[in-house]
Coordinates of C-alpha atoms and ligand atoms in Angstrom, one line a residue:
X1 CA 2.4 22.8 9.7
X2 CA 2.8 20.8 13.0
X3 CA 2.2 16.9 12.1
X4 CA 0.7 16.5 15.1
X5 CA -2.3 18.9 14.0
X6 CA -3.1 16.7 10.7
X7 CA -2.5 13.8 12.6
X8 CA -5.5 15.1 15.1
X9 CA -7.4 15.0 11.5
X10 CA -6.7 11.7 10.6
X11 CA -10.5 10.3 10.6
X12 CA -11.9 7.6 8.9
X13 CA -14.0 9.0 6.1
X14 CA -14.6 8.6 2.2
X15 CA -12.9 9.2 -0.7
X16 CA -15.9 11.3 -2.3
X17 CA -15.6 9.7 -6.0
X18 CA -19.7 10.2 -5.6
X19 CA -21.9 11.7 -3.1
X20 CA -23.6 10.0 -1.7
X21 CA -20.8 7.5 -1.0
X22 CA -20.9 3.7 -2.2
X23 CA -21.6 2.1 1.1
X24 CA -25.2 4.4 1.0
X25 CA -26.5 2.7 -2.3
X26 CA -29.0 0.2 -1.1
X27 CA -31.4 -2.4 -2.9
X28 CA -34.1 0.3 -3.7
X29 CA -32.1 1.0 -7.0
X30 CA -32.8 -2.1 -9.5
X31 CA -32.7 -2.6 -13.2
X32 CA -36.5 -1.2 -13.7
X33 CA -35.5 2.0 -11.9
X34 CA -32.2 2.2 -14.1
X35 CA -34.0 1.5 -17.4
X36 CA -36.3 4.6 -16.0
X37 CA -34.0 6.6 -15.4
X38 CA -32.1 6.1 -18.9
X39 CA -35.1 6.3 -20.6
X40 CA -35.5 10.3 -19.3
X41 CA -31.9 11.0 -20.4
X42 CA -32.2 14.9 -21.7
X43 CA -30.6 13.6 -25.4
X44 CA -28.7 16.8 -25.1
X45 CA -26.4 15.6 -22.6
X46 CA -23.0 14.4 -23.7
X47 CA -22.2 11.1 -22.1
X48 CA -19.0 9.9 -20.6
X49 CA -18.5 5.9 -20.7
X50 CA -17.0 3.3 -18.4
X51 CA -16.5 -0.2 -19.1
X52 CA -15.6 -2.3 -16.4
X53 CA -13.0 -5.2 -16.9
X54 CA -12.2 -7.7 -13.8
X55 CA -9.5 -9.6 -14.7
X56 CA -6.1 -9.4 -13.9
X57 CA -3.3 -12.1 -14.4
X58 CA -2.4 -12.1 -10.6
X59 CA -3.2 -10.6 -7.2
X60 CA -1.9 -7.7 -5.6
X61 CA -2.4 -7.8 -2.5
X62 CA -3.1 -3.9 -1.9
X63 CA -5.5 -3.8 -4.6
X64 CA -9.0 -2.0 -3.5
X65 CA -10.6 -2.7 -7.1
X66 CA -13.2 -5.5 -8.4
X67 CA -11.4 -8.2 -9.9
X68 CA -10.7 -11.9 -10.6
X69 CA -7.2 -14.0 -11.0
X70 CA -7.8 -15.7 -14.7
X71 CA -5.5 -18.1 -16.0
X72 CA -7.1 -18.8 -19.2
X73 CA -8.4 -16.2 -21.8
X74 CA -11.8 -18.1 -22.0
X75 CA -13.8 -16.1 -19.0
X76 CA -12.4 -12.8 -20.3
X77 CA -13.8 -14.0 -24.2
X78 CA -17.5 -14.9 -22.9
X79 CA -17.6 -11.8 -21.0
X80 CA -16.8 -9.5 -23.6
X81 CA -20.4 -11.1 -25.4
X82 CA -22.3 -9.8 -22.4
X83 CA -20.5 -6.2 -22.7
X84 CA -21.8 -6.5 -26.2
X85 CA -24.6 -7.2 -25.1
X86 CA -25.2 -4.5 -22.6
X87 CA -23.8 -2.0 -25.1
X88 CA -26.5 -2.4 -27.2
X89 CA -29.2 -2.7 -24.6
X90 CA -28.4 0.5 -23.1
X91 CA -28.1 2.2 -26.8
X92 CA -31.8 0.2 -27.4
X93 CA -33.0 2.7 -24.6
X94 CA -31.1 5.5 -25.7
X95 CA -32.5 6.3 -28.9
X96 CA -31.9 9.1 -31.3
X97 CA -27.4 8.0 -30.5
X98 CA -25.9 10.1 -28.0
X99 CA -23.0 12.0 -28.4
X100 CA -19.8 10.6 -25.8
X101 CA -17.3 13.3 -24.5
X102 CA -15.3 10.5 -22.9
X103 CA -14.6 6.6 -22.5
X104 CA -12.4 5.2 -20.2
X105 CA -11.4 1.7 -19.9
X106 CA -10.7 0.2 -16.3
X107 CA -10.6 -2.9 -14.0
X108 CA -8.9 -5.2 -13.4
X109 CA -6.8 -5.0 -16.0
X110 CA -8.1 -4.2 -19.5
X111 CA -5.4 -4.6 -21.3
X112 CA -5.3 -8.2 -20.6
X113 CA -7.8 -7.7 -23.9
X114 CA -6.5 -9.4 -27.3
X115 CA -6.1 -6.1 -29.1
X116 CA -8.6 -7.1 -31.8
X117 CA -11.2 -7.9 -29.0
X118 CA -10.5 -4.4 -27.5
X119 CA -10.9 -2.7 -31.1
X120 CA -14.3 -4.9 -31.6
X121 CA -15.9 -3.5 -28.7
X122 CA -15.0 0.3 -29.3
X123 CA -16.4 -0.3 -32.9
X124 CA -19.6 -1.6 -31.3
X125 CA -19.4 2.0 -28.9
X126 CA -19.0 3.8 -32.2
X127 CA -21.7 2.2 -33.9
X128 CA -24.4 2.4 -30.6
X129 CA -22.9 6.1 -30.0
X130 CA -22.2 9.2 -31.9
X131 CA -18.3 9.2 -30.1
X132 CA -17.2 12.9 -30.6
X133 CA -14.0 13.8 -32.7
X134 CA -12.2 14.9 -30.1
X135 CA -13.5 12.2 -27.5
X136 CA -10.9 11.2 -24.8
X137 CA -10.3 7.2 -24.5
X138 CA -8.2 6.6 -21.9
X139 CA -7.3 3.0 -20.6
X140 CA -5.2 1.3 -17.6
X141 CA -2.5 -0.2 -18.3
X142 CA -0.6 -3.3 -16.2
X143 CA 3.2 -2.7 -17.7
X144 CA 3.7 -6.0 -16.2
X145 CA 1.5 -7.7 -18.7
X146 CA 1.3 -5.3 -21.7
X147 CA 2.3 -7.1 -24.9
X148 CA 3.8 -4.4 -27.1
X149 CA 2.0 -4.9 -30.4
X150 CA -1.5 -4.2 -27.9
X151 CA -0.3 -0.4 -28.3
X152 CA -0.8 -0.5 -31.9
X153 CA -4.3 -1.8 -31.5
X154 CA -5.2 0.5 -28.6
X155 CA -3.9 3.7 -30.9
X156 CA -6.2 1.7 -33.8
X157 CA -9.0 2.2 -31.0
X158 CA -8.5 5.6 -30.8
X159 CA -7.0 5.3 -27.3
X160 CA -4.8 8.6 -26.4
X161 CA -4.5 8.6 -22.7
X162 CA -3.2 5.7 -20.9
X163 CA -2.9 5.0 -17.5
X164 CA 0.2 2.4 -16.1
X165 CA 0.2 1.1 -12.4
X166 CA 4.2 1.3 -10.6
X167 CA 3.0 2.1 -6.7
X168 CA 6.5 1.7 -5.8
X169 CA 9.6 0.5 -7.8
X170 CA 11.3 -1.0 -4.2
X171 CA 11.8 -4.7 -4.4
X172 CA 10.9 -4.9 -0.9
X173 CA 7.6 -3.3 -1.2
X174 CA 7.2 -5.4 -4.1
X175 CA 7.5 -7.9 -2.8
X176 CA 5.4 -7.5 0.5
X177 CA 2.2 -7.1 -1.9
X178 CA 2.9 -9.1 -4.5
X179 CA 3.7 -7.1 -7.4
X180 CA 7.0 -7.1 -9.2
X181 CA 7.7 -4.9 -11.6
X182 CA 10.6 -3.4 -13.1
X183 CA 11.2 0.2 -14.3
X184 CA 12.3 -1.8 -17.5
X185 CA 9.5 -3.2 -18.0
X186 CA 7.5 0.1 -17.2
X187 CA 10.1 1.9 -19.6
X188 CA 9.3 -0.5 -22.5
X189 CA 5.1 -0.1 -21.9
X190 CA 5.5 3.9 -22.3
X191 CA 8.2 3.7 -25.3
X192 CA 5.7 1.2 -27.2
X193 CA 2.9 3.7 -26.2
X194 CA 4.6 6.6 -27.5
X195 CA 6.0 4.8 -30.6
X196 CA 2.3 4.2 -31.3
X197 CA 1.3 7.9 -30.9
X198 CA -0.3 7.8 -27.2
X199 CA 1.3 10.1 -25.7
X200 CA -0.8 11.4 -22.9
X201 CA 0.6 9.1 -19.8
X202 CA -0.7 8.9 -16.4
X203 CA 1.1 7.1 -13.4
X204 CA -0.2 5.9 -10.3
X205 CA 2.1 5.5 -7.5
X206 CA 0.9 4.8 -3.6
X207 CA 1.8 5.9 -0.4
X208 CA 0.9 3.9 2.7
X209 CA 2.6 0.0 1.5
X210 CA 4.2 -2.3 3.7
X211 CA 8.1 -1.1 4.2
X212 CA 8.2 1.8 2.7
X213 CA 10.3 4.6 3.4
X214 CA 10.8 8.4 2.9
X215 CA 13.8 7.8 0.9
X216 CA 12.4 5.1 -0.8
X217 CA 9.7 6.7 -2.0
X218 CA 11.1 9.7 -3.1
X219 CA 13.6 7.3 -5.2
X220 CA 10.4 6.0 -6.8
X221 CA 9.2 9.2 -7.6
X222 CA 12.4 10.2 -9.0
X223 CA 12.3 7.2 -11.3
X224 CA 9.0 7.4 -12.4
X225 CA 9.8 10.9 -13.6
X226 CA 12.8 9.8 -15.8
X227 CA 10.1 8.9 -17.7
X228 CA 8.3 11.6 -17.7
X229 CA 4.5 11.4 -17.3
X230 CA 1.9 13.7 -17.6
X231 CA 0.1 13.0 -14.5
X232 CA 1.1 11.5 -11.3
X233 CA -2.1 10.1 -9.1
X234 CA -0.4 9.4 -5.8
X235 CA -3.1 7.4 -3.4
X236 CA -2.9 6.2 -0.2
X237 CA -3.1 2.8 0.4
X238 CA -6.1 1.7 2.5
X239 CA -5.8 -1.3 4.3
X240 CA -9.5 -2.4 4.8
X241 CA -8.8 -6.5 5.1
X242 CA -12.3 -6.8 6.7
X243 CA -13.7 -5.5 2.9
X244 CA -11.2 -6.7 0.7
X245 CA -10.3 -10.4 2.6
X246 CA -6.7 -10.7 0.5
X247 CA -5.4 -7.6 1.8
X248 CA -4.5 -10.0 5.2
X249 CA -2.0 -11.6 3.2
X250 CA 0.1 -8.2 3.6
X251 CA 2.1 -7.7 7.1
X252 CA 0.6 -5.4 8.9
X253 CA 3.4 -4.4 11.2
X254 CA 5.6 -3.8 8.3
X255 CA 2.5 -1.4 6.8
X256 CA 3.5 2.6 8.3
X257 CA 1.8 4.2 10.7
X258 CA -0.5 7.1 10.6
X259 CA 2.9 9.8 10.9
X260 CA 4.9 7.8 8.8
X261 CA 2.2 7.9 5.9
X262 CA 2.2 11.7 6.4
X263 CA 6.1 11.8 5.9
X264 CA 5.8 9.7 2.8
X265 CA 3.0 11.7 1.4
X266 CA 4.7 14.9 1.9
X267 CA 8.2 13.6 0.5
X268 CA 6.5 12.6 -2.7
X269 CA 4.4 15.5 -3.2
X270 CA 7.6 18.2 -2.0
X271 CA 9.8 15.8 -4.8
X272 CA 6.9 16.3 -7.5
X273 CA 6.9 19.7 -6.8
X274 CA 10.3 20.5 -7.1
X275 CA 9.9 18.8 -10.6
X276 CA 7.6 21.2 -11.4
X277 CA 4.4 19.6 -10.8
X278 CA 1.5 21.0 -9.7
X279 CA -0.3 19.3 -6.6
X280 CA -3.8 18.5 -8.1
X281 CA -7.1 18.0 -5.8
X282 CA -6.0 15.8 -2.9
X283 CA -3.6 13.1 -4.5
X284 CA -2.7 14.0 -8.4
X285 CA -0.4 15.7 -10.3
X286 CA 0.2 17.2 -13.4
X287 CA 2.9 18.9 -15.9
X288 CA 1.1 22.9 -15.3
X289 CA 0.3 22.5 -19.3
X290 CA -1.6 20.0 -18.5
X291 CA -5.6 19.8 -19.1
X292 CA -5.9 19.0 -15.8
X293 CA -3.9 21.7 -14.1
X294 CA -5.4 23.9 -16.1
X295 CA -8.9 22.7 -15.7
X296 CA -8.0 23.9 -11.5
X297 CA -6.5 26.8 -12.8
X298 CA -10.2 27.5 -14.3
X299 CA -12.0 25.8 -11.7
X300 CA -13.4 23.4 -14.2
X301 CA -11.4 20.3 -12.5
X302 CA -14.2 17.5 -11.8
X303 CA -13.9 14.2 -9.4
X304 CA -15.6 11.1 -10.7
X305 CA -15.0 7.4 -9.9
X306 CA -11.6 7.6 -11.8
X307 CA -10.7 10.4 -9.6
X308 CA -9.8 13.8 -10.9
X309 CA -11.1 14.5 -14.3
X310 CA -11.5 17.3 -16.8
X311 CA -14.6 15.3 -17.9
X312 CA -17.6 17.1 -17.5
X313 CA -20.1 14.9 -19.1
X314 CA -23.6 15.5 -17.9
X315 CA -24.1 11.7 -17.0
X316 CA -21.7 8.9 -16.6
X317 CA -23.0 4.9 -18.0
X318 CA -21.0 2.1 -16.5
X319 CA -20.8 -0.9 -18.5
X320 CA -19.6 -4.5 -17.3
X321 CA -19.4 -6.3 -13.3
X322 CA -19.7 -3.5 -10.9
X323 CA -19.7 -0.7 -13.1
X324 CA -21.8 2.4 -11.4
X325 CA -23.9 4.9 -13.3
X326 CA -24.0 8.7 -12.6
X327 CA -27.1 9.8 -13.9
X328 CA -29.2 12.8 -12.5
X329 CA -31.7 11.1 -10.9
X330 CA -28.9 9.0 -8.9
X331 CA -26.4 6.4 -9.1
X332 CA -27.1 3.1 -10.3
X333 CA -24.3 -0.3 -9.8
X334 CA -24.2 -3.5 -11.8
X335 CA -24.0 -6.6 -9.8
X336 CA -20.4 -6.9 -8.7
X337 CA -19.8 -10.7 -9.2
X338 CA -19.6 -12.0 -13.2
X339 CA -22.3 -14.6 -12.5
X340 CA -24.2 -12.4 -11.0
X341 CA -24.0 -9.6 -13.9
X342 CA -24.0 -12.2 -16.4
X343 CA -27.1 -14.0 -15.1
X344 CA -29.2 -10.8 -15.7
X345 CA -27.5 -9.6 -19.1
X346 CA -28.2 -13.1 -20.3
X347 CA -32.0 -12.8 -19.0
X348 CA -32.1 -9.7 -21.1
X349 CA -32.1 -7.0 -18.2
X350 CA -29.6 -4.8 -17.2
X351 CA -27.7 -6.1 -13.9
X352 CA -28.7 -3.1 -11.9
X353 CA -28.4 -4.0 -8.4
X354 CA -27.8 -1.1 -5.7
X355 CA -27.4 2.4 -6.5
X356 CA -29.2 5.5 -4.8
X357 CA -31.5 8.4 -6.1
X358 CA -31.1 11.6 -5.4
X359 CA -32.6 14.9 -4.1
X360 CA -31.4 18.3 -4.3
X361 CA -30.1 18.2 -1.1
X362 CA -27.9 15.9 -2.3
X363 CA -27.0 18.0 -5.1
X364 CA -26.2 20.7 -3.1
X365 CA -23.9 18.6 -0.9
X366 CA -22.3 17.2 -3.8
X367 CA -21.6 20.5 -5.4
X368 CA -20.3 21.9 -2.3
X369 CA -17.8 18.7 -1.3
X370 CA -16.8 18.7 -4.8
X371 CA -15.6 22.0 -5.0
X372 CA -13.9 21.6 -1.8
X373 CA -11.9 18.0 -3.1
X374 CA -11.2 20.0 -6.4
X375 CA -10.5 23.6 -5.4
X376 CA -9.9 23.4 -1.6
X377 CA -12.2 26.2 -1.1
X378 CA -16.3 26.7 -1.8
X379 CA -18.6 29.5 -1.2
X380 CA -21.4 27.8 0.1
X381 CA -23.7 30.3 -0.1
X382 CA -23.2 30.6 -4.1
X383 CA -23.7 27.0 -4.0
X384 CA -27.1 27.5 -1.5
X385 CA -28.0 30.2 -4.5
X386 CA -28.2 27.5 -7.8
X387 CA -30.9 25.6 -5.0
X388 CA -32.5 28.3 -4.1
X389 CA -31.7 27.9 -0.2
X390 CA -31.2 30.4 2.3
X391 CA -27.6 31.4 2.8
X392 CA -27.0 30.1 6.5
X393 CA -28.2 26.8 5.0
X394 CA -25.1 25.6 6.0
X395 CA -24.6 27.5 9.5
X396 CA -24.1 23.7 11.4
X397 CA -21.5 22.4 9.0
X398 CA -19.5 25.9 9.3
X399 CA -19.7 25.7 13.3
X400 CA -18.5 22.2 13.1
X401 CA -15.3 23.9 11.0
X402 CA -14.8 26.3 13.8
X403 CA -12.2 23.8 15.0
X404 CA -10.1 23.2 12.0
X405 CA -10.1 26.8 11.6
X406 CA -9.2 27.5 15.1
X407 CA -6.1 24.8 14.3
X408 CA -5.1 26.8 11.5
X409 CA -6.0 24.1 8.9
X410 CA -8.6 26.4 7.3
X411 CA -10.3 30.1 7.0
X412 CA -14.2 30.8 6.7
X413 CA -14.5 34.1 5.9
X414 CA -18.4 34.7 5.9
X415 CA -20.0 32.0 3.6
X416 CA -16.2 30.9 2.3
X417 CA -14.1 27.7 3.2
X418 CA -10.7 28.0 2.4
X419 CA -8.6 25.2 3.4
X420 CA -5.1 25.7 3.9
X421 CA -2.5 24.2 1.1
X422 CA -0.5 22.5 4.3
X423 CA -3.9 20.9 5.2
X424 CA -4.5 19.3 1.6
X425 CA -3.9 15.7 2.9
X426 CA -7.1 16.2 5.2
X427 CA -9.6 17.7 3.0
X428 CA -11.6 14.5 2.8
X429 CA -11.8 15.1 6.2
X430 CA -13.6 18.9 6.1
X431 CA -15.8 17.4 3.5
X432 CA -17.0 14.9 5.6
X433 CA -18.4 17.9 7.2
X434 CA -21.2 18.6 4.7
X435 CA -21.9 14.2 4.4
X436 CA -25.3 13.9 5.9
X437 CA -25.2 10.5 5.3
X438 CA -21.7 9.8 7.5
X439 CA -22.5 8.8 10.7
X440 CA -21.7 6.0 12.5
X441 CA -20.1 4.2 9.8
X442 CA -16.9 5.6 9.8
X443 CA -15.1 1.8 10.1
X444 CA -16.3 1.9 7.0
X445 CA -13.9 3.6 5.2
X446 CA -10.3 4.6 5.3
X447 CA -7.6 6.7 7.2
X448 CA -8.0 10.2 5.5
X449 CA -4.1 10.0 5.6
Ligands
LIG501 S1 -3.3 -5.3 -11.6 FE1 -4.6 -3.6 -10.7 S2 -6.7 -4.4 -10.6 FE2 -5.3 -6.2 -10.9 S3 -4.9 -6.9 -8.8 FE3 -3.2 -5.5 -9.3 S4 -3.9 -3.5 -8.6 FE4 -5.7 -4.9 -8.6

């Protein structure tokens, strides 16, 4: 497909983890409303769990997460006390104990945990929850940092998925945000991993960083794969410095330009797909025996704040500094700042700060953009069905399309959007489509390339 067609494409618009999208949560959603809201949790509903930890050892510059540089193991201690703590106040409300499909630890950097603090606070989950046998615990992993005796104590956990950061194994690039890292050192994180039974290993790479080039890339893809993950999540850096204030220590004339990210994007994916992975949603990967290829195959994939998941948990509770909810009544955020979350969870309340409730037009939406980031396709009048609206419900939205599908990115066929595999890297961008909330806040977000 001609570059300059995507390129024409190449909006600013979210990344759909949720819908509505993060900048839409407002004050209106506080810790009384969140208590409510847990408090009418249908007990049937199997619950997926994050916990939030924001510390890392040093800065990259690129990152987009909520963290904080901490020499000393001191701040990380005291905040594992108000975890604890909100652990048990959320299980106080959720009373008979709720089974948990899924945990996943991220950050920061939670592996900056002392293994036996780590295996203290998923004791305290499976004391407060009724954690299934065959519950998924995955965690993120900083190879730079990971202490191989910590694999023992994650398997102790129960961990089996892990998750390592690379981004790009160039020194250059490296070095331009801050992070070196070594494929020996990334070798010796998954070889202690393995020896220690987790074998279910994700990468993240990124596209987009300051001197990076097609050969480059596809050198760190060709790497990473010596060591043979099971996933590959490939994101695209967004460069935001007017959100995330460090990101001006990178260059910005070494960072690509909007083609240049295309050609990197499309190397990487064409390499991982010569290796016999299968492109997954807009930015993942997987072996094809993978749960998560086959959950597309079955069109059971799910996106979530991790990104693409085979969790299908009815309601998602965020534990620790800016952890958000997903409940069905809406989404509910903990302060983002530690003093902030710990002044509240040492007041005995939950740190609830922002979130959003929603309607079923929400619902709807979210069904409809969902399907579209998972399967590239919906049927939105299946969708209009399950909420009882009429079927040209979405008659605006399709004319809007007419474009894309006049450029050959996508076909509606009747009530059916199907967007073309060559147009993958824009799908963010037809979803923004169905967003009733996106208007004028596009600066908001990032390139969809
Ligand atoms: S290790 Fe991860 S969370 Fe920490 S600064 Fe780097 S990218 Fe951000």
């Amino acid at each position: 497909m001609d570059e300059a067609i995507l390129l024409k494409y190449d909006r600013r618009v979210p990344r759909y983890t949720s819908y509505p999208t993060a900048p839409h949560f407002d004050a209106a959603v506080g810790a009384r409303e969140y208590r409510r809201w847990l408090e009418r949790l249908d007990p049937a509903i199997a619950l997926s769990l994050y916990i939030h930890v924001p510390f890392c050892s040093s800065l990259c510059w690129f990152c987009g997460c909520q963290t904080t540089v901490v020499k000393r193991y001191r701040p990380v201690a005291a905040y594992l006390d108000l975890l604890a703590a909100e652990i048990d106040m959320v299980a106080d409300v959720l009373r008979p104990r709720r089974r948990v499909a899924h945990v996943h630890w991220g950050g920061g950097t939670p592996t900056i945990l002392k293994g036996g603090d780590l295996l203290a606070v998923m004791a305290r989950l499976r004391r407060r929850f009724d954690l299934a046998a065959d519950a998924e615990v995955a965690v993120e992993v900083d190879p730079r940092s990971f202490d191989p005796g910590l694999a023992a104590a994650l398997a102790a956990a129960g961990v089996d998925r892990a998750s390592l950061g690379i981004q790009d194994f160039a020194p250059k690039v490296q070095q331009a945000v801050n992070r070196r890292q070594s494929f020996d050192v990334t070798k010796r994180g998954v070889e202690s991993l393995r020896a220690n039974g987790i074998d279910a290993i994700n990468f993240d790479l990124m596209y987009g960083l300051p001197h990076q080039t097609v050969p480059g890339i596809v050198a760190t893809v060709d790497q990473a794969l010596e060591l043979a993950p099971d996933r590959i999540a490939l994101f695209g850096y967004a460069h935001v410095p007017w959100m995330r204030r460090h990101q001006r220590l990178i260059d910005e004339s070494a960072l690509p330009g909007a083609r240049l990210r295309l050609a990197l994007y499309r190397a990487a994916g064409r390499r991982l797909a010569e290796r016999g992975y299968v492109a997954i949603g807009l930015d993942h990967f997987a072996r094809p025996a993978d749960p998560l290829a086959e959950a597309q195959g079955s069109g059971r994939l799910r996106r979530n704040f991790e990104g693409y998941t085979t969790d299908d948990a009815g309601a998602l509770i965020g534990f620790g500094a800016s952890a958000i909810a997903t409940l069905p009544q809406g989404y509910a955020q903990n302060a983002a700042k530690v003093p902030e979350y710990r002044k509240a969870i040492e007041a005995g309340d939950f740190a609830t700060v922002r979130g959003i409730g929603i309607d079923d037009e929400d619902r709807l939406r979210r069904d409809v953009i969902g399907r579209l980031m998972c399967d590239l396709g919906v049927d939105v009048a299946e969708a209009c069905r399950r909420y009882d609206q009429p079927p040209d419900h979405f008659a605006p939205e399709l004319a809007r399309l007419a474009a894309m599908g006049a450029d050959g990115l996508l076909t509606i066929d009747g009530p059916r959007v199907l967007i073309r595999e060559q147009a993958r890297p824009i799908v963010r961008t037809v979803c923004a489509a169905f967003d009733r909330y996106l208007q004028q806040d596009e600066v908001r977000h990032s390139a969809a390339l």
